[in-house]
């Protein structure tokens, strides 16, 4: 299958992410990448803030709260009314984009642009059948906040985590 045929097939697929739609904050960049004859996106996320119960498997993680927008402590009020027995973690994930490049020269060109734009932890993650680039920023927060139905941090500290996460999200959105 040619690169163009593979691109068309991939871009026609239904979104299989948990959210099942593209994040508005990264939409223009995704369309710009996909308009190039040398690249297409395979997945993307503009970054998010969430509360989750961890699992040994990525697809088994239970989201208690998640937002791809800026948040406030009041957005998480439901969590305080019913703190789970299991561990709950607070996380801010940075933007991440997976891109298929037509060839190694195109991949190198894109990686240079990404690096100069602040996406410092970008690289090639697959060379088998396709050249897949992973473009991301190492701006992340990930910490436990409750266990055994007990909040392990104060609401003031959680408010500070949210403020820091919103700041990181804003910084990474500027890089997008």
mmCIF file of C-alpha atoms in Angstrom:
data_model
loop_
_atom_site.group_PDB
_atom_site.id
_atom_site.type_symbol
_atom_site.label_atom_id
_atom_site.label_comp_id
_atom_site.label_asym_id
_atom_site.label_seq_id
_atom_site.Cartn_x
_atom_site.Cartn_y
_atom_site.Cartn_z
ATOM 1 C CA UNK A 1 0.000 0.000 0.000
ATOM 2 C CA UNK A 2 1.381 3.415 -0.923
ATOM 3 C CA UNK A 3 1.891 6.191 1.638
ATOM 4 C CA UNK A 4 -1.008 8.174 0.154
ATOM 5 C CA UNK A 5 -3.370 5.169 0.261
ATOM 6 C CA UNK A 6 -2.396 4.438 3.860
ATOM 7 C CA UNK A 7 -2.896 8.114 4.770
ATOM 8 C CA UNK A 8 -6.379 8.190 3.225
ATOM 9 C CA UNK A 9 -7.366 4.945 4.949
ATOM 10 C CA UNK A 10 -6.103 6.143 8.343
ATOM 11 C CA UNK A 11 -7.747 9.559 8.140
ATOM 12 C CA UNK A 12 -11.112 8.008 7.253
ATOM 13 C CA UNK A 13 -11.173 5.807 10.365
ATOM 14 C CA UNK A 14 -13.534 6.536 13.236
ATOM 15 C CA UNK A 15 -11.879 8.079 16.307
ATOM 16 C CA UNK A 16 -11.214 5.207 18.733
ATOM 17 C CA UNK A 17 -10.024 7.265 21.704
ATOM 18 C CA UNK A 18 -11.919 7.244 25.025
ATOM 19 C CA UNK A 19 -13.008 10.800 24.312
ATOM 20 C CA UNK A 20 -14.040 9.851 20.729
ATOM 21 C CA UNK A 21 -13.339 13.328 19.344
ATOM 22 C CA UNK A 22 -10.438 15.649 18.581
ATOM 23 C CA UNK A 23 -9.393 18.233 21.175
ATOM 24 C CA UNK A 24 -10.259 21.758 19.984
ATOM 25 C CA UNK A 25 -6.910 23.134 21.192
ATOM 26 C CA UNK A 26 -4.958 20.915 18.789
ATOM 27 C CA UNK A 27 -7.417 20.769 15.886
ATOM 28 C CA UNK A 28 -5.745 23.432 13.692
ATOM 29 C CA UNK A 29 -2.324 21.805 14.073
ATOM 30 C CA UNK A 30 -3.714 18.363 13.201
ATOM 31 C CA UNK A 31 -5.405 19.722 10.074
ATOM 32 C CA UNK A 32 -2.201 21.525 9.087
ATOM 33 C CA UNK A 33 -0.142 18.326 9.470
ATOM 34 C CA UNK A 34 -2.721 16.263 7.583
ATOM 35 C CA UNK A 35 -2.798 18.794 4.732
ATOM 36 C CA UNK A 36 0.865 18.037 3.977
ATOM 37 C CA UNK A 37 1.623 15.341 1.402
ATOM 38 C CA UNK A 38 4.475 14.077 3.624
ATOM 39 C CA UNK A 39 2.649 13.468 6.932
ATOM 40 C CA UNK A 40 -0.532 12.390 8.638
ATOM 41 C CA UNK A 41 -1.558 12.099 12.266
ATOM 42 C CA UNK A 42 -2.442 8.758 13.835
ATOM 43 C CA UNK A 43 -3.431 10.161 17.251
ATOM 44 C CA UNK A 44 -3.305 13.404 19.199
ATOM 45 C CA UNK A 45 -4.125 14.971 22.556
ATOM 46 C CA UNK A 46 -3.889 18.674 23.456
ATOM 47 C CA UNK A 47 -3.117 17.788 27.075
ATOM 48 C CA UNK A 48 -5.490 17.167 29.969
ATOM 49 C CA UNK A 49 -6.030 17.267 33.698
ATOM 50 C CA UNK A 50 -7.559 14.240 35.375
ATOM 51 C CA UNK A 51 -8.234 12.185 38.471
ATOM 52 C CA UNK A 52 -7.913 8.450 37.905
ATOM 53 C CA UNK A 53 -7.712 5.043 39.534
ATOM 54 C CA UNK A 54 -4.559 3.343 38.234
ATOM 55 C CA UNK A 55 -4.487 -0.107 36.727
ATOM 56 C CA UNK A 56 -1.753 -2.355 35.434
ATOM 57 C CA UNK A 57 -3.149 -1.827 31.932
ATOM 58 C CA UNK A 58 -3.586 1.492 30.116
ATOM 59 C CA UNK A 59 -7.023 0.616 28.740
ATOM 60 C CA UNK A 60 -8.264 -0.426 32.216
ATOM 61 C CA UNK A 61 -7.561 2.915 33.933
ATOM 62 C CA UNK A 62 -10.760 4.366 35.389
ATOM 63 C CA UNK A 63 -11.184 8.102 34.932
ATOM 64 C CA UNK A 64 -12.958 9.772 37.834
ATOM 65 C CA UNK A 65 -12.607 13.210 36.305
ATOM 66 C CA UNK A 66 -10.934 14.438 33.144
ATOM 67 C CA UNK A 67 -10.842 17.661 31.202
ATOM 68 C CA UNK A 68 -8.940 18.876 28.174
ATOM 69 C CA UNK A 69 -9.647 22.434 29.348
ATOM 70 C CA UNK A 70 -8.463 24.437 32.333
ATOM 71 C CA UNK A 71 -10.095 23.384 35.610
ATOM 72 C CA UNK A 72 -10.915 24.652 39.093
ATOM 73 C CA UNK A 73 -11.166 22.752 42.360
ATOM 74 C CA UNK A 74 -14.972 23.055 42.222
ATOM 75 C CA UNK A 75 -14.948 20.976 39.000
ATOM 76 C CA UNK A 76 -13.815 18.010 41.114
ATOM 77 C CA UNK A 77 -16.395 18.422 43.894
ATOM 78 C CA UNK A 78 -18.041 15.057 43.128
ATOM 79 C CA UNK A 79 -14.784 13.332 44.024
ATOM 80 C CA UNK A 80 -14.784 14.829 47.546
ATOM 81 C CA UNK A 81 -18.302 13.544 48.222
ATOM 82 C CA UNK A 82 -17.364 9.943 47.466
ATOM 83 C CA UNK A 83 -13.635 9.254 47.829
ATOM 84 C CA UNK A 84 -12.978 5.720 46.515
ATOM 85 C CA UNK A 85 -11.274 2.975 48.488
ATOM 86 C CA UNK A 86 -8.756 2.487 45.669
ATOM 87 C CA UNK A 87 -5.849 4.838 45.097
ATOM 88 C CA UNK A 88 -6.687 8.013 43.203
ATOM 89 C CA UNK A 89 -4.042 9.959 41.337
ATOM 90 C CA UNK A 90 -3.999 13.521 40.030
ATOM 91 C CA UNK A 91 -2.408 13.910 36.611
ATOM 92 C CA UNK A 92 -1.696 16.629 34.108
ATOM 93 C CA UNK A 93 -0.688 15.145 30.750
ATOM 94 C CA UNK A 94 1.095 17.291 28.149
ATOM 95 C CA UNK A 95 0.135 17.411 24.477
ATOM 96 C CA UNK A 96 1.181 14.412 22.410
ATOM 97 C CA UNK A 97 0.888 13.794 18.686
ATOM 98 C CA UNK A 98 1.732 10.644 16.746
ATOM 99 C CA UNK A 99 2.577 11.344 13.125
ATOM 100 C CA UNK A 100 3.390 9.070 10.228
ATOM 101 C CA UNK A 101 6.093 10.486 7.959
ATOM 102 C CA UNK A 102 6.482 9.620 4.284
ATOM 103 C CA UNK A 103 10.233 8.945 4.580
ATOM 104 C CA UNK A 104 13.215 9.510 6.880
ATOM 105 C CA UNK A 105 14.066 12.880 5.336
ATOM 106 C CA UNK A 106 10.523 14.128 6.064
ATOM 107 C CA UNK A 107 10.728 12.701 9.584
ATOM 108 C CA UNK A 108 14.004 14.498 10.257
ATOM 109 C CA UNK A 109 12.584 17.772 8.947
ATOM 110 C CA UNK A 110 9.487 17.503 11.165
ATOM 111 C CA UNK A 111 11.510 16.583 14.259
ATOM 112 C CA UNK A 112 13.673 19.687 13.829
ATOM 113 C CA UNK A 113 10.594 21.910 13.620
ATOM 114 C CA UNK A 114 9.024 20.191 16.648
ATOM 115 C CA UNK A 115 12.199 20.572 18.706
ATOM 116 C CA UNK A 116 12.515 24.261 17.804
ATOM 117 C CA UNK A 117 8.861 24.754 18.846
ATOM 118 C CA UNK A 118 9.493 23.411 22.348
ATOM 119 C CA UNK A 119 8.486 19.778 21.826
ATOM 120 C CA UNK A 120 11.844 18.649 23.218
ATOM 121 C CA UNK A 121 11.142 14.956 23.784
ATOM 122 C CA UNK A 122 10.196 14.027 20.262
ATOM 123 C CA UNK A 123 11.544 11.176 18.222
ATOM 124 C CA UNK A 124 10.938 8.230 15.933
ATOM 125 C CA UNK A 125 9.183 5.392 17.763
ATOM 126 C CA UNK A 126 8.623 2.934 14.915
ATOM 127 C CA UNK A 127 10.545 2.100 11.777
ATOM 128 C CA UNK A 128 9.044 -1.304 10.908
ATOM 129 C CA UNK A 129 6.192 -0.763 8.491
ATOM 130 C CA UNK A 130 5.756 2.982 8.929
ATOM 131 C CA UNK A 131 7.879 5.857 10.203
ATOM 132 C CA UNK A 132 5.964 7.020 13.280
ATOM 133 C CA UNK A 133 7.014 10.144 15.173
ATOM 134 C CA UNK A 134 6.017 10.867 18.749
ATOM 135 C CA UNK A 135 5.900 14.605 19.409
ATOM 136 C CA UNK A 136 5.525 15.674 23.043
ATOM 137 C CA UNK A 137 6.645 17.978 25.813
ATOM 138 C CA UNK A 138 7.901 16.661 29.184
ATOM 139 C CA UNK A 139 5.535 18.938 31.159
ATOM 140 C CA UNK A 140 3.715 16.529 33.451
ATOM 141 C CA UNK A 141 2.328 16.228 36.975
ATOM 142 C CA UNK A 142 1.409 12.814 38.385
ATOM 143 C CA UNK A 143 0.854 12.201 42.097
ATOM 144 C CA UNK A 144 -1.303 10.148 44.453
ATOM 145 C CA UNK A 145 -3.961 12.143 46.311
ATOM 146 C CA UNK A 146 -6.123 9.516 48.071
ATOM 147 C CA UNK A 147 -6.123 5.926 49.291
ATOM 148 C CA UNK A 148 -8.498 3.808 51.405
ATOM 149 C CA UNK A 149 -11.321 6.394 51.283
ATOM 150 C CA UNK A 150 -8.968 9.028 52.703
ATOM 151 C CA UNK A 151 -7.698 12.218 51.113
ATOM 152 C CA UNK A 152 -3.891 12.224 51.514
ATOM 153 C CA UNK A 153 -3.486 15.905 50.661
ATOM 154 C CA UNK A 154 -5.286 19.037 51.787
ATOM 155 C CA UNK A 155 -7.771 20.805 49.543
ATOM 156 C CA UNK A 156 -5.355 23.748 49.582
ATOM 157 C CA UNK A 157 -2.580 21.533 48.209
ATOM 158 C CA UNK A 158 -4.950 20.083 45.587
ATOM 159 C CA UNK A 159 -5.882 23.648 44.587
ATOM 160 C CA UNK A 160 -2.137 24.339 44.199
ATOM 161 C CA UNK A 161 -1.739 21.230 42.018
ATOM 162 C CA UNK A 162 -4.619 22.424 39.841
ATOM 163 C CA UNK A 163 -3.107 25.908 39.539
ATOM 164 C CA UNK A 164 0.265 24.427 38.517
ATOM 165 C CA UNK A 165 -1.408 22.012 36.082
ATOM 166 C CA UNK A 166 -3.388 24.851 34.482
ATOM 167 C CA UNK A 167 -0.127 26.816 34.140
ATOM 168 C CA UNK A 168 1.612 23.901 32.442
ATOM 169 C CA UNK A 169 -1.386 23.361 30.178
ATOM 170 C CA UNK A 170 -1.334 27.042 29.191
ATOM 171 C CA UNK A 171 2.418 26.903 28.498
ATOM 172 C CA UNK A 172 2.085 23.803 26.329
ATOM 173 C CA UNK A 173 -0.902 25.253 24.437
ATOM 174 C CA UNK A 174 1.290 28.190 23.459
ATOM 175 C CA UNK A 175 3.789 25.713 21.991
ATOM 176 C CA UNK A 176 1.047 24.006 19.964
#
